[in-house]
XYZ file of C-alpha atoms in Angstrom:
136
model
C -101.378 -19.765 9.604
C -98.850 -20.313 12.379
C -95.994 -22.564 11.281
C -94.393 -24.539 14.102
C -91.596 -27.060 14.433
C -92.448 -29.475 17.239
C -89.596 -31.443 18.734
C -89.844 -35.221 18.811
C -90.784 -35.518 22.482
C -93.598 -33.008 22.040
C -94.891 -34.882 18.987
C -94.772 -38.274 20.669
C -96.498 -36.950 23.782
C -99.167 -35.197 21.732
C -99.971 -38.302 19.705
C -99.690 -41.032 22.313
C -100.755 -39.456 25.588
C -103.698 -37.363 26.631
C -103.152 -34.378 28.841
C -101.371 -31.077 28.422
C -99.911 -31.887 25.015
C -102.894 -33.770 23.621
C -104.517 -30.495 22.583
C -101.848 -30.061 19.910
C -103.339 -32.820 17.764
C -106.815 -31.287 17.805
C -105.293 -27.860 17.117
C -103.375 -29.004 14.049
C -106.400 -30.963 12.815
C -108.481 -27.784 13.191
C -105.813 -25.971 11.124
C -104.966 -23.604 13.971
C -101.318 -24.180 13.132
C -99.227 -26.099 10.637
C -96.666 -28.567 11.997
C -93.559 -28.525 9.824
C -90.951 -31.256 9.517
C -87.707 -31.778 7.698
C -86.742 -35.209 6.421
C -84.382 -35.539 9.409
C -86.942 -34.557 12.051
C -89.529 -36.789 10.414
C -87.117 -39.755 10.406
C -86.301 -39.229 14.087
C -89.997 -39.073 14.935
C -90.660 -42.330 13.103
C -87.640 -44.001 14.743
C -88.710 -42.950 18.242
C -92.264 -44.220 17.734
C -90.751 -47.659 17.056
C -89.104 -47.811 20.502
C -90.263 -50.922 22.388
C -91.522 -48.831 25.328
C -94.359 -47.518 23.135
C -95.461 -51.012 22.037
C -96.537 -49.827 18.594
C -96.539 -52.183 15.644
C -95.264 -50.968 12.265
C -98.890 -50.955 11.096
C -99.933 -48.741 14.032
C -97.059 -46.355 13.339
C -98.060 -46.153 9.678
C -101.677 -45.486 10.697
C -100.582 -42.666 13.021
C -98.673 -41.060 10.180
C -101.421 -41.551 7.590
C -104.313 -40.456 9.814
C -102.912 -38.023 12.355
C -99.810 -36.407 10.868
C -99.343 -36.404 7.095
C -102.687 -34.816 6.137
C -101.989 -31.886 8.453
C -98.268 -31.135 8.109
C -95.681 -29.879 5.666
C -92.290 -31.454 5.036
C -89.571 -29.020 3.958
C -86.201 -29.536 2.329
C -83.264 -28.279 4.365
C -80.578 -26.676 2.230
C -78.326 -25.156 4.890
C -77.060 -27.562 7.528
C -76.547 -25.835 10.853
C -74.313 -27.695 13.284
C -72.820 -27.178 16.696
C -75.360 -24.697 18.006
C -77.253 -26.809 20.535
C -75.611 -28.349 23.582
C -77.017 -31.616 22.222
C -75.935 -31.515 18.582
C -78.723 -33.958 17.681
C -81.130 -31.048 18.266
C -79.551 -28.911 15.539
C -81.908 -30.553 13.021
C -84.860 -28.704 14.600
C -83.109 -25.369 14.069
C -82.375 -26.295 10.441
C -85.991 -27.279 9.924
C -87.305 -24.060 11.449
C -85.113 -21.898 9.219
C -85.999 -23.851 6.064
C -89.706 -23.779 6.933
C -89.696 -20.102 7.879
C -91.350 -21.272 11.084
C -92.967 -18.916 13.542
C -92.014 -21.075 16.547
C -90.004 -24.062 17.687
C -92.025 -25.834 20.384
C -90.024 -27.941 22.792
C -89.683 -29.254 26.291
C -85.974 -29.899 25.737
C -83.770 -27.695 27.902
C -80.989 -27.892 25.317
C -83.266 -26.110 22.842
C -85.154 -23.879 25.275
C -81.936 -22.399 26.684
C -81.312 -20.770 23.293
C -84.481 -18.660 23.642
C -84.659 -18.072 19.910
C -82.747 -18.836 16.773
C -82.588 -16.416 13.851
C -85.580 -14.577 15.297
C -87.619 -17.782 15.671
C -88.748 -18.096 19.308
C -88.091 -21.437 21.005
C -90.936 -21.894 23.472
C -92.623 -24.465 25.686
C -95.905 -26.168 24.860
C -97.665 -24.012 27.471
C -96.295 -20.807 25.922
C -97.289 -22.024 22.445
C -100.794 -22.801 23.647
C -101.011 -19.261 25.024
C -99.833 -17.789 21.699
C -102.519 -19.737 19.826
C -105.215 -18.332 22.137
C -104.309 -14.742 21.223
């Protein structure tokens, strides 16, 4: 099965908005790929969902995790911290997660990640490119 690290913006868009990224939820539920998280990426995802602009209650956030995410993902332990590689150092956690998870892809819309192209032979691709890879 394809193992993919999805950045926080991709995850939030997939879960909260229909459209181009909404297909990701149905794809991971159909076991077409396995979303992988580290404790750091998971914590960021949870923190971002609590932003006031999303108007989600703690109960709604918990329900999203329990129903839409946790049954379909894997959380990995990161042993090697990688720092200073991304222009935005806050994005380094996605690289660490991908290495620890032995991910096939990092899926992002973040230019600070996409500009790298790949990291340790793990391609960093857009949602559209990932969707194309899953069709093959």
